[in-house]
Coordinates of C-alpha atoms in Angstrom, one line a residue:
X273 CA 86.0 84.3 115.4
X274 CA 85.9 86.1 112.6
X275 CA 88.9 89.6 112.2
X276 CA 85.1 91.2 111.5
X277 CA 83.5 90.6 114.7
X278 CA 87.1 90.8 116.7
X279 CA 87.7 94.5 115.7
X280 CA 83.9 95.2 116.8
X281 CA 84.3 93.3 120.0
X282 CA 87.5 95.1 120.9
X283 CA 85.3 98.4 120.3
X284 CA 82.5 97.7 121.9
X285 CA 84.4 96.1 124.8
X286 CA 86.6 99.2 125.2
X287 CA 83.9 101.9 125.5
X288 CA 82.1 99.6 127.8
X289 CA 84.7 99.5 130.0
X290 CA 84.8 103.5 129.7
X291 CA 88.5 103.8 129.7
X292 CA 88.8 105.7 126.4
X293 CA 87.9 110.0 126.7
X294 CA 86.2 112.2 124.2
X295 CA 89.3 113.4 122.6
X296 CA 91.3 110.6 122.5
X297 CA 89.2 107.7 120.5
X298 CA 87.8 110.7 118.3
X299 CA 90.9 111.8 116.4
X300 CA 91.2 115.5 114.4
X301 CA 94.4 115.3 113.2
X302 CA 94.0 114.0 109.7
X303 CA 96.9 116.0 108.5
X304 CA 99.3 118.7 109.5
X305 CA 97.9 121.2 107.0
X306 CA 94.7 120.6 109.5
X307 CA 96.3 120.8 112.7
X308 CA 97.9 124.0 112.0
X309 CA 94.9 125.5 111.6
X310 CA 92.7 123.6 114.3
X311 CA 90.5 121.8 111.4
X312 CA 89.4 124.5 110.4
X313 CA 87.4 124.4 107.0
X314 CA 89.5 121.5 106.5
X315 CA 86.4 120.1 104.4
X316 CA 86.1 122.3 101.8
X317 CA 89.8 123.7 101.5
X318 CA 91.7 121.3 98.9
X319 CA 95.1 122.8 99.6
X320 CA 96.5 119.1 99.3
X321 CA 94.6 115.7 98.9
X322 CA 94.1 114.9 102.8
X323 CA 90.7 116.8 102.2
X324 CA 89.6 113.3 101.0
X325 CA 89.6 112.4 105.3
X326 CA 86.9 114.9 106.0
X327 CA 84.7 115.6 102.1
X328 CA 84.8 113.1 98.8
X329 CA 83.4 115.7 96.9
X330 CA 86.1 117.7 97.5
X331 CA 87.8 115.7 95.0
X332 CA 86.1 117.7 92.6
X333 CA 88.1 121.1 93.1
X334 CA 91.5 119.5 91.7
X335 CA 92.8 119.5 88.1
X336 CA 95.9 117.1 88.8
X337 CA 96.6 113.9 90.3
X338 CA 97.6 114.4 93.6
X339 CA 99.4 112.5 96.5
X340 CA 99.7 113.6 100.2
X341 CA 102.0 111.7 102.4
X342 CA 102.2 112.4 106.8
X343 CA 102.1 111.5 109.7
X344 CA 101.1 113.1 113.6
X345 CA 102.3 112.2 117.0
X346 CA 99.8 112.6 119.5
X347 CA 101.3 113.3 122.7
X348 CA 98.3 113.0 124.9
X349 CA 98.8 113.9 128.9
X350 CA 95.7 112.9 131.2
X351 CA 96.5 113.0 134.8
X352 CA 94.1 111.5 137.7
X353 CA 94.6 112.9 140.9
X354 CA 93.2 112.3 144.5
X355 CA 91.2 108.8 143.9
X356 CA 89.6 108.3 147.1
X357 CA 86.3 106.5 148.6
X358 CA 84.7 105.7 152.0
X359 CA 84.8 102.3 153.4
X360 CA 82.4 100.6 155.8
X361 CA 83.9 102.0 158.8
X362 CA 83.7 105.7 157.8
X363 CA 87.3 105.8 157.3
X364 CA 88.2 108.0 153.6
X365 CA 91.0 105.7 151.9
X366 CA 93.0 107.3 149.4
X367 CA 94.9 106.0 146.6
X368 CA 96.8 108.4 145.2
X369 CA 96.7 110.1 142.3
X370 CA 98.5 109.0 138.7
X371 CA 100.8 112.1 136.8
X372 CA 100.3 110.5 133.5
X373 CA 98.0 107.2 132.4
X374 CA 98.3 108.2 128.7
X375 CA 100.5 106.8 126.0
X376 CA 101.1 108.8 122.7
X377 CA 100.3 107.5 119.4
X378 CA 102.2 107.8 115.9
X379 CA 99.2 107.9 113.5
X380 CA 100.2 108.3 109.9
X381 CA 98.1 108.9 106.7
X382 CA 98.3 109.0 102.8
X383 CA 96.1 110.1 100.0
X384 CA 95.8 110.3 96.5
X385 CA 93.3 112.2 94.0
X386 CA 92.6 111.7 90.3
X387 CA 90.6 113.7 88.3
X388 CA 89.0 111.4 85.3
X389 CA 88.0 113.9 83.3
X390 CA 86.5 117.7 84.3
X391 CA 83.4 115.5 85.9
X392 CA 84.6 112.7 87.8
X393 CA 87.1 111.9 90.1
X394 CA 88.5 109.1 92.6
X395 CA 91.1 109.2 95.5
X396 CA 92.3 106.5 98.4
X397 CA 93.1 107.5 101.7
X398 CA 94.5 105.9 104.3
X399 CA 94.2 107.6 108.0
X400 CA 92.6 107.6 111.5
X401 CA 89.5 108.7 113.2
X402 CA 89.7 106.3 116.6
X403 CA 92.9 105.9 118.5
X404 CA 93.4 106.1 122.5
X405 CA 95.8 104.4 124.8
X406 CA 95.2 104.5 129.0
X407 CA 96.4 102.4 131.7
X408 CA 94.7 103.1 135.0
X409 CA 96.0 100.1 136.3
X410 CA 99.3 101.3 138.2
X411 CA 96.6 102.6 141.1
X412 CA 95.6 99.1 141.8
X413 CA 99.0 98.6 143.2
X414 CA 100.7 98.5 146.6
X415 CA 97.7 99.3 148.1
X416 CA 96.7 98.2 151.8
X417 CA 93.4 98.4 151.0
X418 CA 91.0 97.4 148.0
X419 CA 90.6 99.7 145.5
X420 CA 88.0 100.1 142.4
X421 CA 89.2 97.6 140.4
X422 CA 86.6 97.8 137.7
X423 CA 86.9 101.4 137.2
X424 CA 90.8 101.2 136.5
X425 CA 92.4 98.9 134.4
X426 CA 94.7 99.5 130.9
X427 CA 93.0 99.7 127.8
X428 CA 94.6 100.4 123.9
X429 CA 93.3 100.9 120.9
X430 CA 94.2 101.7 117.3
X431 CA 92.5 102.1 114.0
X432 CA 93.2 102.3 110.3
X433 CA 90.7 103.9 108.0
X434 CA 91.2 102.8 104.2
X435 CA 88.8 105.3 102.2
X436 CA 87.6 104.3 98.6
X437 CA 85.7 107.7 97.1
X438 CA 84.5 109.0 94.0
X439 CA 82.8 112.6 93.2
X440 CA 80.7 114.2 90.4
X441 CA 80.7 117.9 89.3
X442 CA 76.9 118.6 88.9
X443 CA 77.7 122.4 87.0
X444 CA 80.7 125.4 87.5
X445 CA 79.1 125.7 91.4
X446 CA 78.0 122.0 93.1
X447 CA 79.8 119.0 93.1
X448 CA 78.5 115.5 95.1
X449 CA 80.8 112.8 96.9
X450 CA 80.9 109.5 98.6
X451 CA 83.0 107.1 99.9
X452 CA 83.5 103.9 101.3
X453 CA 85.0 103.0 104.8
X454 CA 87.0 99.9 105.7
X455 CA 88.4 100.2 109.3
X456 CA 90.8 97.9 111.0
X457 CA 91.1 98.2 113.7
X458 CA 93.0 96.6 117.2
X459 CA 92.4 96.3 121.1
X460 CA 93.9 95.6 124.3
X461 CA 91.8 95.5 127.5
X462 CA 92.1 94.1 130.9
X463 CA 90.4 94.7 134.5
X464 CA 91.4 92.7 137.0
X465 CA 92.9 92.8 140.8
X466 CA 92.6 91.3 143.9
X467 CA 89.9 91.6 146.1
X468 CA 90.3 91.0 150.3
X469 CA 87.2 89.7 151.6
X470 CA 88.3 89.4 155.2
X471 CA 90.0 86.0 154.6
X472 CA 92.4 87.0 152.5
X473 CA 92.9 88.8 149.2
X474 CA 90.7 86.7 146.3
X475 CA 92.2 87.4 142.2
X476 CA 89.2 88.8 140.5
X477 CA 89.5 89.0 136.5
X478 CA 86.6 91.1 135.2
X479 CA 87.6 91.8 131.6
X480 CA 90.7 90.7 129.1
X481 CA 90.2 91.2 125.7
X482 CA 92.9 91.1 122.7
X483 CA 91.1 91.4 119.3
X484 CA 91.7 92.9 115.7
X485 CA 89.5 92.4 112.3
X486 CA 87.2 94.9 110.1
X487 CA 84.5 97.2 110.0
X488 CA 83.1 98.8 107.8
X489 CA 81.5 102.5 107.7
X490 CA 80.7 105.4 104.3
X491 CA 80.6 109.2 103.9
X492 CA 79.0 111.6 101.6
X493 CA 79.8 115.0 100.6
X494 CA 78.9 118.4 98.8
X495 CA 80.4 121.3 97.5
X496 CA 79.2 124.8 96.6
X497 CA 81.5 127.2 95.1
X498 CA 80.4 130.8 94.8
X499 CA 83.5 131.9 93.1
X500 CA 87.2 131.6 93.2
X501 CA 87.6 132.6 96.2
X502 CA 84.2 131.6 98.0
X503 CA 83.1 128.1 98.8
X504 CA 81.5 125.4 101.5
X505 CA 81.6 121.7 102.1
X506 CA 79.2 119.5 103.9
X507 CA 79.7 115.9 104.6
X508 CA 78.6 113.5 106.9
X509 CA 80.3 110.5 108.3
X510 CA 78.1 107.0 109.1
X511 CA 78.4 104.2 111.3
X512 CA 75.1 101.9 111.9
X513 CA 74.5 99.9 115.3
X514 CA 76.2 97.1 114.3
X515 CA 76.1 93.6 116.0
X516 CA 79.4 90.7 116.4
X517 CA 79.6 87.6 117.9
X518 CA 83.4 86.1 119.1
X519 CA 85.3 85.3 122.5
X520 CA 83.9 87.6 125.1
X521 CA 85.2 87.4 128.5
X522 CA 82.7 89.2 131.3
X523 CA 82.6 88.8 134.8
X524 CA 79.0 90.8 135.5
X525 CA 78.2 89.3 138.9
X526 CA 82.0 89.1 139.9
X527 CA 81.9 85.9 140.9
X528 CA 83.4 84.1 137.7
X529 CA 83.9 84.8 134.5
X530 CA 80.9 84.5 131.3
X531 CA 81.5 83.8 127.9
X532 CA 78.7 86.0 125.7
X533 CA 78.0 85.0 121.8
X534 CA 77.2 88.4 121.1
X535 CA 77.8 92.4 121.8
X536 CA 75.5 95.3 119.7
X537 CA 77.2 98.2 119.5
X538 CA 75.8 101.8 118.4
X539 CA 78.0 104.1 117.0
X540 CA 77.9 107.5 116.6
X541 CA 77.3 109.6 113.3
X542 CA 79.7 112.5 112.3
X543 CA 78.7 115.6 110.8
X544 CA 80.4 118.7 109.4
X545 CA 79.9 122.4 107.6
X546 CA 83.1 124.5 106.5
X547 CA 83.6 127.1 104.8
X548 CA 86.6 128.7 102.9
X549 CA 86.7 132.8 102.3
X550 CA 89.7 134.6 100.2
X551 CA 89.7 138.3 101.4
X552 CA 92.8 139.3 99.6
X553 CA 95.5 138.2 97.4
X554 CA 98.0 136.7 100.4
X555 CA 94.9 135.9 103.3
X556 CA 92.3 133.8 103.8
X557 CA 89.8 132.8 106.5
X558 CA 88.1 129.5 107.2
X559 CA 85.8 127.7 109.6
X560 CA 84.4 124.5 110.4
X561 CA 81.4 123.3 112.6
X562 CA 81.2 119.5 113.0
X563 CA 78.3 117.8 115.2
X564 CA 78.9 114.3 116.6
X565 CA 75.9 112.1 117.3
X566 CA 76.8 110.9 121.2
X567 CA 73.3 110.8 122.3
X568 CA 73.1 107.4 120.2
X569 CA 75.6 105.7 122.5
X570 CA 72.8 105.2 124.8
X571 CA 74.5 101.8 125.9
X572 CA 76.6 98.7 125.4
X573 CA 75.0 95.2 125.1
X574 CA 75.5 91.2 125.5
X575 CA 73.6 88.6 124.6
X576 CA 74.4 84.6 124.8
X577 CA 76.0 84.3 128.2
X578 CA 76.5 80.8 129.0
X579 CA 76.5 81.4 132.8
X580 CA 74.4 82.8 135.0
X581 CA 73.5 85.7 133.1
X582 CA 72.2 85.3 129.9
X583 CA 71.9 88.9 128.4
X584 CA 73.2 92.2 129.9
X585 CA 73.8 96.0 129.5
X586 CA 77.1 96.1 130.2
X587 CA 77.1 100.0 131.3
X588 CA 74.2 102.5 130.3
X589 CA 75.1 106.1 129.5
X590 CA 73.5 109.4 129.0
X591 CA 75.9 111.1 126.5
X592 CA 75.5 114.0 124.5
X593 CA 75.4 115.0 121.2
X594 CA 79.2 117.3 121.0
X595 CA 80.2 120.2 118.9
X596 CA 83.9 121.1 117.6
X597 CA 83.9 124.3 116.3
X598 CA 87.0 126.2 114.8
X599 CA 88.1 129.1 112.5
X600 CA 91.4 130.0 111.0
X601 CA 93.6 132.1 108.7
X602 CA 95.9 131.2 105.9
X603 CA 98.9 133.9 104.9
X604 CA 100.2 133.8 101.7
X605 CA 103.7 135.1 103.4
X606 CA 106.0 134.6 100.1
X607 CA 105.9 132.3 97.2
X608 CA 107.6 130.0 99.4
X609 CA 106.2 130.0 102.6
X610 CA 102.3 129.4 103.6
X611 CA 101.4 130.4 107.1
X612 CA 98.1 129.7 109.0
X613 CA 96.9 129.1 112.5
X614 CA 93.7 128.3 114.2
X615 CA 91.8 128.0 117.1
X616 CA 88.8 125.3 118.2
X617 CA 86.6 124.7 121.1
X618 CA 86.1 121.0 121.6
X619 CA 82.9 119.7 123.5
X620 CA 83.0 116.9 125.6
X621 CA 80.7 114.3 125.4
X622 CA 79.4 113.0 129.0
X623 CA 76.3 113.9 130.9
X624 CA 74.8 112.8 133.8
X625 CA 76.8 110.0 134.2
X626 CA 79.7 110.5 135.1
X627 CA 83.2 108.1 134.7
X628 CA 86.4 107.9 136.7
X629 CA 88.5 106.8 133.3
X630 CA 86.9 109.2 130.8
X631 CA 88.9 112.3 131.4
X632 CA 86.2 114.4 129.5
X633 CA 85.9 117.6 129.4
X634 CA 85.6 120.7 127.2
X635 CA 88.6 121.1 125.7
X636 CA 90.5 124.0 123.6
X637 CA 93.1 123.8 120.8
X638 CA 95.5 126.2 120.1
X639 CA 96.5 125.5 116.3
X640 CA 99.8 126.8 114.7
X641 CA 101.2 125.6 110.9
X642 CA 103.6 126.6 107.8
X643 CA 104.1 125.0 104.4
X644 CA 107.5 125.3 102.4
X645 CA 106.5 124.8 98.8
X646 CA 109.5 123.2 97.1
X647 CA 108.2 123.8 93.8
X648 CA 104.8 124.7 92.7
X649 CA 104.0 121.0 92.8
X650 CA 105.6 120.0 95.5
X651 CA 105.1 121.1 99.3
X652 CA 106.5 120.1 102.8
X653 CA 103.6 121.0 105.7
X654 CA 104.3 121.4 109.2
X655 CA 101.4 121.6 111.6
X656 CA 100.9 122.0 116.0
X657 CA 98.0 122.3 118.2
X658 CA 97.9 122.4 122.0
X659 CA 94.8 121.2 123.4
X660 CA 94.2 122.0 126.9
X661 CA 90.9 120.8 128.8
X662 CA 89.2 121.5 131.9
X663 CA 89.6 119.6 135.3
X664 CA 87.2 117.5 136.2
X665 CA 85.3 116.5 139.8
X666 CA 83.9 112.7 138.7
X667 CA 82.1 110.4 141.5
X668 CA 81.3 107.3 139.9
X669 CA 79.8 103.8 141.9
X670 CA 82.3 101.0 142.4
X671 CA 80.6 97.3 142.5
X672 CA 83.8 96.7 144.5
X673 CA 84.3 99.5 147.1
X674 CA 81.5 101.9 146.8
X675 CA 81.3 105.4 145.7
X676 CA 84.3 106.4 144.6
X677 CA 85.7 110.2 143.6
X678 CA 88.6 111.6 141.6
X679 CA 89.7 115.0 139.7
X680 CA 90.7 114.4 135.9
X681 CA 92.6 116.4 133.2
X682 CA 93.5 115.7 130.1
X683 CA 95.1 117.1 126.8
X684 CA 97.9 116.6 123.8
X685 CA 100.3 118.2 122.2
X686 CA 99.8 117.4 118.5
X687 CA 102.7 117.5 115.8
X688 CA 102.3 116.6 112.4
X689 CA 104.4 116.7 109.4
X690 CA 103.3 116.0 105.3
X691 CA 104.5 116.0 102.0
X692 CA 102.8 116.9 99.1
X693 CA 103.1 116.5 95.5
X694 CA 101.0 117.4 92.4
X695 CA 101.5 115.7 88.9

């Protein structure tokens, strides 16, 4: 199998198995310039070259090479509490509840800028969009009874992003962008249990999956300055369906496990409008409004099978298209210190259908940040957001023990830390 089709298999396989949530697998912590101002008018800003993540035209606004260096922890928290369902006899079981089943994530990034000449420009970046690690697994165990095994089950995934862009200054006010995508990316997914049938308890492997390889995505951008002090970017993020073939292990009629040949997977497209306003000499206001295409992640296909089954929709959803929406202020406190802050509300993405381990909900960030500029060409950022979301009633159908029900909550802590220098 090709590291091409592997990275799109552990995808697909991942969301299929709904164990990655809203927030976690769609990343907005580019930066810490960003996350101390919840995103906001992160696409249009240019304070320090990790605009590159969100708008290549961007690029455009800077006269100097520049190279920005970071990283964020994500501390994410998603706690599942009173899993329960009703067995044949009438009798509730319950099977506790789990305090965390998140891991945190390190997720660094670089970029550099170059103007060409006062027309063109080009800039690398290096980053993530998709990252999420749960493990659902640890209510499986010591149980006296069977539990939901294909709803629970540890899943982990990371992603790189390497961006290639270039932009164009059309006159003194517009300036175009695009860029080029190439994600790798790497996952980690089982589901399996035991299963007591009367007789005794039966092992029961549904998924396993390890895989890692390449994708391969783009991004175009715009720019409109009004003045100085007065501007707004618009890019948008794309990601066709996209098709692999490799090793994929399904058990859809859980008696034993089917080898498919191939998996189409459609992925969603990212949109985003921001805006940057200078009121005064020391403060600033900004905004951003970005849209995410959920409503094309209708559902998760295989085709090949060399069982019983020969094609299958591996789980259908009814997502929904999801807004993140954020404004912010920069201070200009001294000629040392930058201050800003920001706040965002965060849309979760499911509908009618409803999923035990996605912990989705609307969500709120809480965005706090500083920058020490060492010199005026060189800067050390400092950026945290709390994000807090809702709690959550999901029922959701077991094929093993029925309907089953559960609260969710989930949220992070994000803390990030750059370095920035100008040429």
């Amino acid at each position: 199998m090709t590291k091409f089709n592997k990275t799109l298999l552990a995808a697909a396989i991942t969301l299929a198995s709904t164990q990655t949530f809203a927030a976690g697998f769609q990343l907005n912590s580019q930066s810490a310039t960003g996350l101390g101002r919840a995103m906001a008018g992160d696409a249009v800003i240019a304070d320090n070259a990790s605009v590159l993540a969100r708008n290549p035209a961007a690029m455009a606004l800077f006269d100097s090479t520049t190279v920005s260096l970071g990283a964020t922890y994500a501390d994410v928290k998603v706690e599942v509490s009173d899993v329960q369902y009703t067995d044949p006899f009438g009798n509730d079981q319950h099977l506790g509840s789990l305090d965390n089943a998140a891991s945190g994530k390190f997720i660094p990034n670089g970029y550099f800028i170059m103007p060409v000449n006062d027309k063109f420009a080009f800039g690398f970046g290096a980053f993530s969009n998709y990252g999420t690690g749960t493990d659902l697994s640890p209510l499986n165990a010591n149980q006296d009874v069977n539990t939901p095994i294909d709803l629970l089950g540890n899943t982990e995934v990371t992603t790189v992003n390497l961006n290639a862009s270039v932009s164009y200054r059309i006159n003194d006010a517009l300036s175009l962008g695009a860029g080029v995508d190439i994600i790798h990316g790497a996952g980690k997914l089982t589901r399996n249990g035991e299963v007591n049938l009367g007789g005794g308890s039966v092992p029961i492997n549904l998924v396993d999956v390890d895989a890692d390889g390449y994708a391969f995505g783009g991004i175009l951008g715009l720019t409109y300055e009004f003045n100085d002090d007065n501007r707004i970017g618009l890019s948008y993020r794309f990601s066709p369906t996209m098709k692999a073939s490799g090793d994929i292990m399904y058990n859809p009629l859980l008696v034993a496990p089917e080898n498919f040949d191939e998996i189409e997977i459609p992925m969603a497209d990212i949109a985003q409008l921001a805006g940057y306003h200078k009121l005064t000499d020391k403060f600033a206001i900004h905004y951003t409004a970005q849209w995410t295409q959920w409503s094309a992640f209708d559902k998760i296909s295989v085709t090949g099978g060399d069982g019983l089954v020969g094609e299958a929709a591996i789980k259908q959803y009814n997502w929904k298209d999801s807004w993140f929406l954020s404004v912010g202020g920069t201070y200009e406190l001294s000629d040392n210190w930058t201050l800003r802050a920001g706040i965002a509300s965060d849309q979760g993405v499911v509908g009618e259908i409803s999923s035990l381990s996605i912990p989705d909900s609307d969500r709120m960030w809480y965005s706090v940040g500083a920058s020490y500029h060492i010199s005026d060409k060189s800067s050390i950022d400092l950026g945290y957001t709390l994000v807090k979301g809702e709690k959550v009633h999901v029922i959701e159908q077991s094929a093993i023990v029925g309907q089953t029900s559960a609260y969710t909550e989930s949220g992070a802590n994000y803390f990030g830390l750059q370095y920035s220098h100008s040429f």
